[in-house]
Amino acid sequence: LSQPGQHWIGNSMAVLAAVLAAGGDLASAGLAMAEMGGLAGRGARHEVAIAGGTAHLIDESYNANPASMAATIGQLGLSGGGRRIAVLGSMKELGDKGDDYHRALAAPLAAAKVDFAILVGKEMAILADELKAGVEGPKEFAHCATAQEALALLQQYLCASDTILVKGSNSMGLSTIVSALTGGKN
């Protein structure tokens, strides 16, 4: 598979099952999945030129739910090289358990050894409060109201060889961060 991460395996198996059920060519389907790159907002990867080199950007800015947040944060944890930075926007439309789902992101952030988390949106204030209270997670974090505030903070912090994950519900507007860092190539 062209996309890294175990969470792609189940989806890919479902695609292959559908191809088989429809009488399609499994070999061609497998090759297509091997060549399929990430889409804007859904796994696209970019090299971002910054002073002294490049940083690696993972664009997951289009959608967020508890399972996809945990999966992509876990994938960030597998990145090598420099620091791991997570820019996480609020997950929307979670109902009564929304606070619990946001609070629960501390564990995947800790497991992924995220160095710095920028938490964006009012729902992410719950996670910021958890981290302030000393729950295991990144020691460096900030809470911002908007994507523009998060971008300004990220630009001050960003160094060569960092890996940045940008993930949140589309309504949070985190794609503007990706556009700013890539010069509109998202």
PDB file of C-alpha atoms in Angstrom:
ATOM      1  CA  LEU A   1       0.000   0.000   0.000  1.00  0.00           C
ATOM      2  CA  SER A   2       1.202   3.474  -0.750  1.00  0.00           C
ATOM      3  CA  GLN A   3      -0.283   4.873   2.448  1.00  0.00           C
ATOM      4  CA  PRO A   4       1.493   4.013   5.696  1.00  0.00           C
ATOM      5  CA  GLY A   5      -0.434   2.849   8.725  1.00  0.00           C
ATOM      6  CA  GLN A   6      -2.264  -0.237   9.850  1.00  0.00           C
ATOM      7  CA  HIS A   7      -5.604   1.550   9.624  1.00  0.00           C
ATOM      8  CA  TRP A   8      -5.340   1.333   5.818  1.00  0.00           C
ATOM      9  CA  ILE A   9      -5.193  -2.464   5.831  1.00  0.00           C
ATOM     10  CA  GLY A  10      -8.846  -3.088   6.716  1.00  0.00           C
ATOM     11  CA  ASN A  11     -10.034  -0.517   4.178  1.00  0.00           C
ATOM     12  CA  SER A  12      -7.852  -2.051   1.488  1.00  0.00           C
ATOM     13  CA  MET A  13      -9.097  -5.550   2.227  1.00  0.00           C
ATOM     14  CA  ALA A  14     -12.685  -4.283   1.883  1.00  0.00           C
ATOM     15  CA  VAL A  15     -11.821  -2.742  -1.486  1.00  0.00           C
ATOM     16  CA  LEU A  16     -10.267  -5.999  -2.679  1.00  0.00           C
ATOM     17  CA  ALA A  17     -13.331  -7.944  -1.496  1.00  0.00           C
ATOM     18  CA  ALA A  18     -15.578  -5.588  -3.469  1.00  0.00           C
ATOM     19  CA  VAL A  19     -13.381  -5.943  -6.565  1.00  0.00           C
ATOM     20  CA  LEU A  20     -13.528  -9.727  -6.242  1.00  0.00           C
ATOM     21  CA  ALA A  21     -17.320  -9.698  -5.724  1.00  0.00           C
ATOM     22  CA  ALA A  22     -17.747  -7.524  -8.810  1.00  0.00           C
ATOM     23  CA  GLY A  23     -15.553  -9.850 -10.881  1.00  0.00           C
ATOM     24  CA  GLY A  24     -12.766  -7.311 -11.230  1.00  0.00           C
ATOM     25  CA  ASP A  25      -9.056  -7.852 -11.660  1.00  0.00           C
ATOM     26  CA  LEU A  26      -7.460  -8.237  -8.208  1.00  0.00           C
ATOM     27  CA  ALA A  27      -3.932  -7.731  -9.519  1.00  0.00           C
ATOM     28  CA  SER A  28      -4.845  -4.423 -11.149  1.00  0.00           C
ATOM     29  CA  ALA A  29      -6.674  -3.307  -8.019  1.00  0.00           C
ATOM     30  CA  GLY A  30      -3.641  -4.170  -5.878  1.00  0.00           C
ATOM     31  CA  LEU A  31      -1.316  -2.233  -8.172  1.00  0.00           C
ATOM     32  CA  ALA A  32      -3.655   0.750  -8.156  1.00  0.00           C
ATOM     33  CA  MET A  33      -3.664   0.794  -4.348  1.00  0.00           C
ATOM     34  CA  ALA A  34       0.127   0.577  -4.319  1.00  0.00           C
ATOM     35  CA  GLU A  35       0.337   3.677  -6.514  1.00  0.00           C
ATOM     36  CA  MET A  36      -2.480   5.707  -4.961  1.00  0.00           C
ATOM     37  CA  GLY A  37      -1.133   8.724  -3.120  1.00  0.00           C
ATOM     38  CA  GLY A  38      -2.823  10.522  -0.281  1.00  0.00           C
ATOM     39  CA  LEU A  39      -5.519  13.001  -1.134  1.00  0.00           C
ATOM     40  CA  ALA A  40      -5.604  16.601   0.057  1.00  0.00           C
ATOM     41  CA  GLY A  41      -6.913  16.572   3.612  1.00  0.00           C
ATOM     42  CA  ARG A  42      -6.914  12.782   3.692  1.00  0.00           C
ATOM     43  CA  GLY A  43      -3.341  11.633   4.022  1.00  0.00           C
ATOM     44  CA  ALA A  44      -1.429  13.727   1.491  1.00  0.00           C
ATOM     45  CA  ARG A  45       2.209  14.108   2.451  1.00  0.00           C
ATOM     46  CA  HIS A  46       4.368  17.101   1.688  1.00  0.00           C
ATOM     47  CA  GLU A  47       7.940  18.194   2.146  1.00  0.00           C
ATOM     48  CA  VAL A  48       7.910  21.760   3.440  1.00  0.00           C
ATOM     49  CA  ALA A  49      10.915  23.983   2.802  1.00  0.00           C
ATOM     50  CA  ILE A  50      12.018  25.875   5.901  1.00  0.00           C
ATOM     51  CA  ALA A  51      15.221  27.549   7.001  1.00  0.00           C
ATOM     52  CA  GLY A  52      17.927  24.916   7.269  1.00  0.00           C
ATOM     53  CA  GLY A  53      16.141  22.145   5.365  1.00  0.00           C
ATOM     54  CA  THR A  54      12.716  20.576   5.150  1.00  0.00           C
ATOM     55  CA  ALA A  55       9.961  19.364   7.419  1.00  0.00           C
ATOM     56  CA  HIS A  56       7.519  16.566   6.659  1.00  0.00           C
ATOM     57  CA  LEU A  57       3.803  17.396   6.703  1.00  0.00           C
ATOM     58  CA  ILE A  58       0.947  14.888   6.972  1.00  0.00           C
ATOM     59  CA  ASP A  59      -2.310  16.494   5.807  1.00  0.00           C
ATOM     60  CA  GLU A  60      -5.321  14.936   7.531  1.00  0.00           C
ATOM     61  CA  SER A  61      -7.148  18.263   7.773  1.00  0.00           C
ATOM     62  CA  TYR A  62     -10.473  17.207   6.249  1.00  0.00           C
ATOM     63  CA  ASN A  63     -12.003  14.892   8.824  1.00  0.00           C
ATOM     64  CA  ALA A  64     -11.600  13.757  12.411  1.00  0.00           C
ATOM     65  CA  ASN A  65     -13.255  11.253  14.681  1.00  0.00           C
ATOM     66  CA  PRO A  66     -11.914   9.377  17.711  1.00  0.00           C
ATOM     67  CA  ALA A  67     -10.742   6.323  15.721  1.00  0.00           C
ATOM     68  CA  SER A  68      -9.069   8.283  12.918  1.00  0.00           C
ATOM     69  CA  MET A  69      -7.391  10.627  15.415  1.00  0.00           C
ATOM     70  CA  ALA A  70      -5.890   7.699  17.324  1.00  0.00           C
ATOM     71  CA  ALA A  71      -4.770   5.987  14.103  1.00  0.00           C
ATOM     72  CA  THR A  72      -3.055   9.018  12.594  1.00  0.00           C
ATOM     73  CA  ILE A  73      -1.469  10.078  15.882  1.00  0.00           C
ATOM     74  CA  GLY A  74      -0.131   6.521  16.101  1.00  0.00           C
ATOM     75  CA  GLN A  75       1.292   6.853  12.595  1.00  0.00           C
ATOM     76  CA  LEU A  76       2.968  10.126  13.618  1.00  0.00           C
ATOM     77  CA  GLY A  77       4.627   8.179  16.412  1.00  0.00           C
ATOM     78  CA  LEU A  78       6.313   5.937  13.842  1.00  0.00           C
ATOM     79  CA  SER A  79       7.950   8.846  12.051  1.00  0.00           C
ATOM     80  CA  GLY A  80      11.694   9.047  12.306  1.00  0.00           C
ATOM     81  CA  GLY A  81      14.009  11.997  12.373  1.00  0.00           C
ATOM     82  CA  GLY A  82      13.164  15.168  14.212  1.00  0.00           C
ATOM     83  CA  ARG A  83      10.448  16.275  16.535  1.00  0.00           C
ATOM     84  CA  ARG A  84       6.846  15.143  16.263  1.00  0.00           C
ATOM     85  CA  ILE A  85       4.306  17.955  16.185  1.00  0.00           C
ATOM     86  CA  ALA A  86       0.547  17.373  16.271  1.00  0.00           C
ATOM     87  CA  VAL A  87      -1.783  20.189  15.240  1.00  0.00           C
ATOM     88  CA  LEU A  88      -5.176  18.849  16.278  1.00  0.00           C
ATOM     89  CA  GLY A  89      -8.481  20.570  15.652  1.00  0.00           C
ATOM     90  CA  SER A  90     -11.695  19.833  17.461  1.00  0.00           C
ATOM     91  CA  MET A  91     -13.684  16.767  16.511  1.00  0.00           C
ATOM     92  CA  LYS A  92     -17.248  17.858  15.785  1.00  0.00           C
ATOM     93  CA  GLU A  93     -20.632  16.172  16.076  1.00  0.00           C
ATOM     94  CA  LEU A  94     -19.675  13.697  18.806  1.00  0.00           C
ATOM     95  CA  GLY A  95     -22.718  14.230  21.001  1.00  0.00           C
ATOM     96  CA  ASP A  96     -22.735  13.779  24.771  1.00  0.00           C
ATOM     97  CA  LYS A  97     -19.405  11.916  24.836  1.00  0.00           C
ATOM     98  CA  GLY A  98     -17.480  14.636  23.008  1.00  0.00           C
ATOM     99  CA  ASP A  99     -15.551  15.756  26.083  1.00  0.00           C
ATOM    100  CA  ASP A 100     -14.553  12.164  26.864  1.00  0.00           C
ATOM    101  CA  TYR A 101     -13.353  11.568  23.296  1.00  0.00           C
ATOM    102  CA  HIS A 102     -11.239  14.725  23.335  1.00  0.00           C
ATOM    103  CA  ARG A 103      -9.841  13.936  26.780  1.00  0.00           C
ATOM    104  CA  ALA A 104      -8.921  10.413  25.630  1.00  0.00           C
ATOM    105  CA  LEU A 105      -6.503  11.779  23.007  1.00  0.00           C
ATOM    106  CA  ALA A 106      -3.889  12.270  25.736  1.00  0.00           C
ATOM    107  CA  ALA A 107      -3.059   8.540  25.668  1.00  0.00           C
ATOM    108  CA  PRO A 108      -2.328   8.297  21.916  1.00  0.00           C
ATOM    109  CA  LEU A 109      -0.285  11.519  22.104  1.00  0.00           C
ATOM    110  CA  ALA A 110       1.792  10.020  24.921  1.00  0.00           C
ATOM    111  CA  ALA A 111       2.211   6.677  23.139  1.00  0.00           C
ATOM    112  CA  ALA A 112       3.342   8.452  19.959  1.00  0.00           C
ATOM    113  CA  LYS A 113       5.870  10.485  21.946  1.00  0.00           C
ATOM    114  CA  VAL A 114       4.577  13.740  20.463  1.00  0.00           C
ATOM    115  CA  ASP A 115       6.954  16.560  21.321  1.00  0.00           C
ATOM    116  CA  PHE A 116       4.558  19.468  20.854  1.00  0.00           C
ATOM    117  CA  ALA A 117       0.786  19.572  20.455  1.00  0.00           C
ATOM    118  CA  ILE A 118      -1.124  22.575  19.182  1.00  0.00           C
ATOM    119  CA  LEU A 119      -4.781  22.096  20.109  1.00  0.00           C
ATOM    120  CA  VAL A 120      -7.283  24.150  18.127  1.00  0.00           C
ATOM    121  CA  GLY A 121     -10.902  24.941  18.974  1.00  0.00           C
ATOM    122  CA  LYS A 122     -13.108  25.085  22.021  1.00  0.00           C
ATOM    123  CA  GLU A 123     -13.603  21.303  22.243  1.00  0.00           C
ATOM    124  CA  MET A 124      -9.828  20.831  22.470  1.00  0.00           C
ATOM    125  CA  ALA A 125      -9.767  22.949  25.657  1.00  0.00           C
ATOM    126  CA  ILE A 126     -10.739  19.750  27.525  1.00  0.00           C
ATOM    127  CA  LEU A 127      -7.569  18.026  26.305  1.00  0.00           C
ATOM    128  CA  ALA A 128      -5.477  21.096  27.133  1.00  0.00           C
ATOM    129  CA  ASP A 129      -6.884  21.019  30.675  1.00  0.00           C
ATOM    130  CA  GLU A 130      -6.000  17.318  30.963  1.00  0.00           C
ATOM    131  CA  LEU A 131      -2.429  17.988  29.891  1.00  0.00           C
ATOM    132  CA  LYS A 132      -2.153  20.960  32.278  1.00  0.00           C
ATOM    133  CA  ALA A 133      -3.255  18.657  35.088  1.00  0.00           C
ATOM    134  CA  GLY A 134      -0.230  16.460  34.423  1.00  0.00           C
ATOM    135  CA  VAL A 135      -1.851  13.590  32.543  1.00  0.00           C
ATOM    136  CA  GLU A 136       0.768  11.708  30.526  1.00  0.00           C
ATOM    137  CA  GLY A 137       1.185  13.345  27.144  1.00  0.00           C
ATOM    138  CA  PRO A 138       3.303  15.967  25.441  1.00  0.00           C
ATOM    139  CA  LYS A 139       5.006  18.283  27.900  1.00  0.00           C
ATOM    140  CA  GLU A 140       4.847  21.115  25.402  1.00  0.00           C
ATOM    141  CA  PHE A 141       1.398  22.075  24.177  1.00  0.00           C
ATOM    142  CA  ALA A 142      -0.698  25.118  23.441  1.00  0.00           C
ATOM    143  CA  HIS A 143      -4.391  25.762  23.003  1.00  0.00           C
ATOM    144  CA  CYS A 144      -5.548  28.136  20.269  1.00  0.00           C
ATOM    145  CA  ALA A 145      -8.989  29.342  19.279  1.00  0.00           C
ATOM    146  CA  THR A 146      -8.375  29.428  15.512  1.00  0.00           C
ATOM    147  CA  ALA A 147      -6.332  27.871  12.744  1.00  0.00           C
ATOM    148  CA  GLN A 148      -4.673  31.258  12.130  1.00  0.00           C
ATOM    149  CA  GLU A 149      -3.400  31.375  15.721  1.00  0.00           C
ATOM    150  CA  ALA A 150      -2.173  27.795  15.401  1.00  0.00           C
ATOM    151  CA  LEU A 151      -0.336  28.612  12.164  1.00  0.00           C
ATOM    152  CA  ALA A 152       1.454  31.566  13.735  1.00  0.00           C
ATOM    153  CA  LEU A 153       2.549  29.410  16.669  1.00  0.00           C
ATOM    154  CA  LEU A 154       3.637  26.539  14.422  1.00  0.00           C
ATOM    155  CA  GLN A 155       5.691  28.836  12.213  1.00  0.00           C
ATOM    156  CA  GLN A 156       7.602  30.069  15.273  1.00  0.00           C
ATOM    157  CA  TYR A 157       8.283  26.527  16.516  1.00  0.00           C
ATOM    158  CA  LEU A 158       8.968  24.642  13.265  1.00  0.00           C
ATOM    159  CA  CYS A 159      12.485  23.342  12.544  1.00  0.00           C
ATOM    160  CA  ALA A 160      14.112  21.260   9.829  1.00  0.00           C
ATOM    161  CA  SER A 161      13.397  17.521  10.048  1.00  0.00           C
ATOM    162  CA  ASP A 162      10.208  17.979  12.129  1.00  0.00           C
ATOM    163  CA  THR A 163       7.176  15.873  11.212  1.00  0.00           C
ATOM    164  CA  ILE A 164       3.858  17.686  11.506  1.00  0.00           C
ATOM    165  CA  LEU A 165       0.434  16.070  11.601  1.00  0.00           C
ATOM    166  CA  VAL A 166      -2.457  18.421  10.854  1.00  0.00           C
ATOM    167  CA  LYS A 167      -5.788  16.772  11.714  1.00  0.00           C
ATOM    168  CA  GLY A 168      -9.245  18.030  12.639  1.00  0.00           C
ATOM    169  CA  SER A 169     -12.810  18.345  11.502  1.00  0.00           C
ATOM    170  CA  ASN A 170     -13.099  20.251   8.226  1.00  0.00           C
ATOM    171  CA  SER A 171     -15.095  23.031   9.899  1.00  0.00           C
ATOM    172  CA  MET A 172     -11.980  23.915  11.935  1.00  0.00           C
ATOM    173  CA  GLY A 173     -10.283  25.241   8.791  1.00  0.00           C
ATOM    174  CA  LEU A 174      -6.948  23.513   9.384  1.00  0.00           C
ATOM    175  CA  SER A 175      -6.479  23.162   5.622  1.00  0.00           C
ATOM    176  CA  THR A 176      -5.399  26.824   5.729  1.00  0.00           C
ATOM    177  CA  ILE A 177      -2.359  25.724   7.750  1.00  0.00           C
ATOM    178  CA  VAL A 178      -1.497  23.132   5.107  1.00  0.00           C
ATOM    179  CA  SER A 179      -1.949  25.688   2.316  1.00  0.00           C
ATOM    180  CA  ALA A 180       0.251  28.234   4.070  1.00  0.00           C
ATOM    181  CA  LEU A 181       3.050  25.727   4.674  1.00  0.00           C
ATOM    182  CA  THR A 182       2.948  24.206   1.183  1.00  0.00           C
ATOM    183  CA  GLY A 183       2.421  27.380  -0.786  1.00  0.00           C
ATOM    184  CA  GLY A 184      -1.053  26.225  -1.794  1.00  0.00           C
ATOM    185  CA  LYS A 185       0.044  22.785  -3.028  1.00  0.00           C
ATOM    186  CA  ASN A 186      -2.432  20.781  -0.945  1.00  0.00           C
TER     187      ASN A 186
END
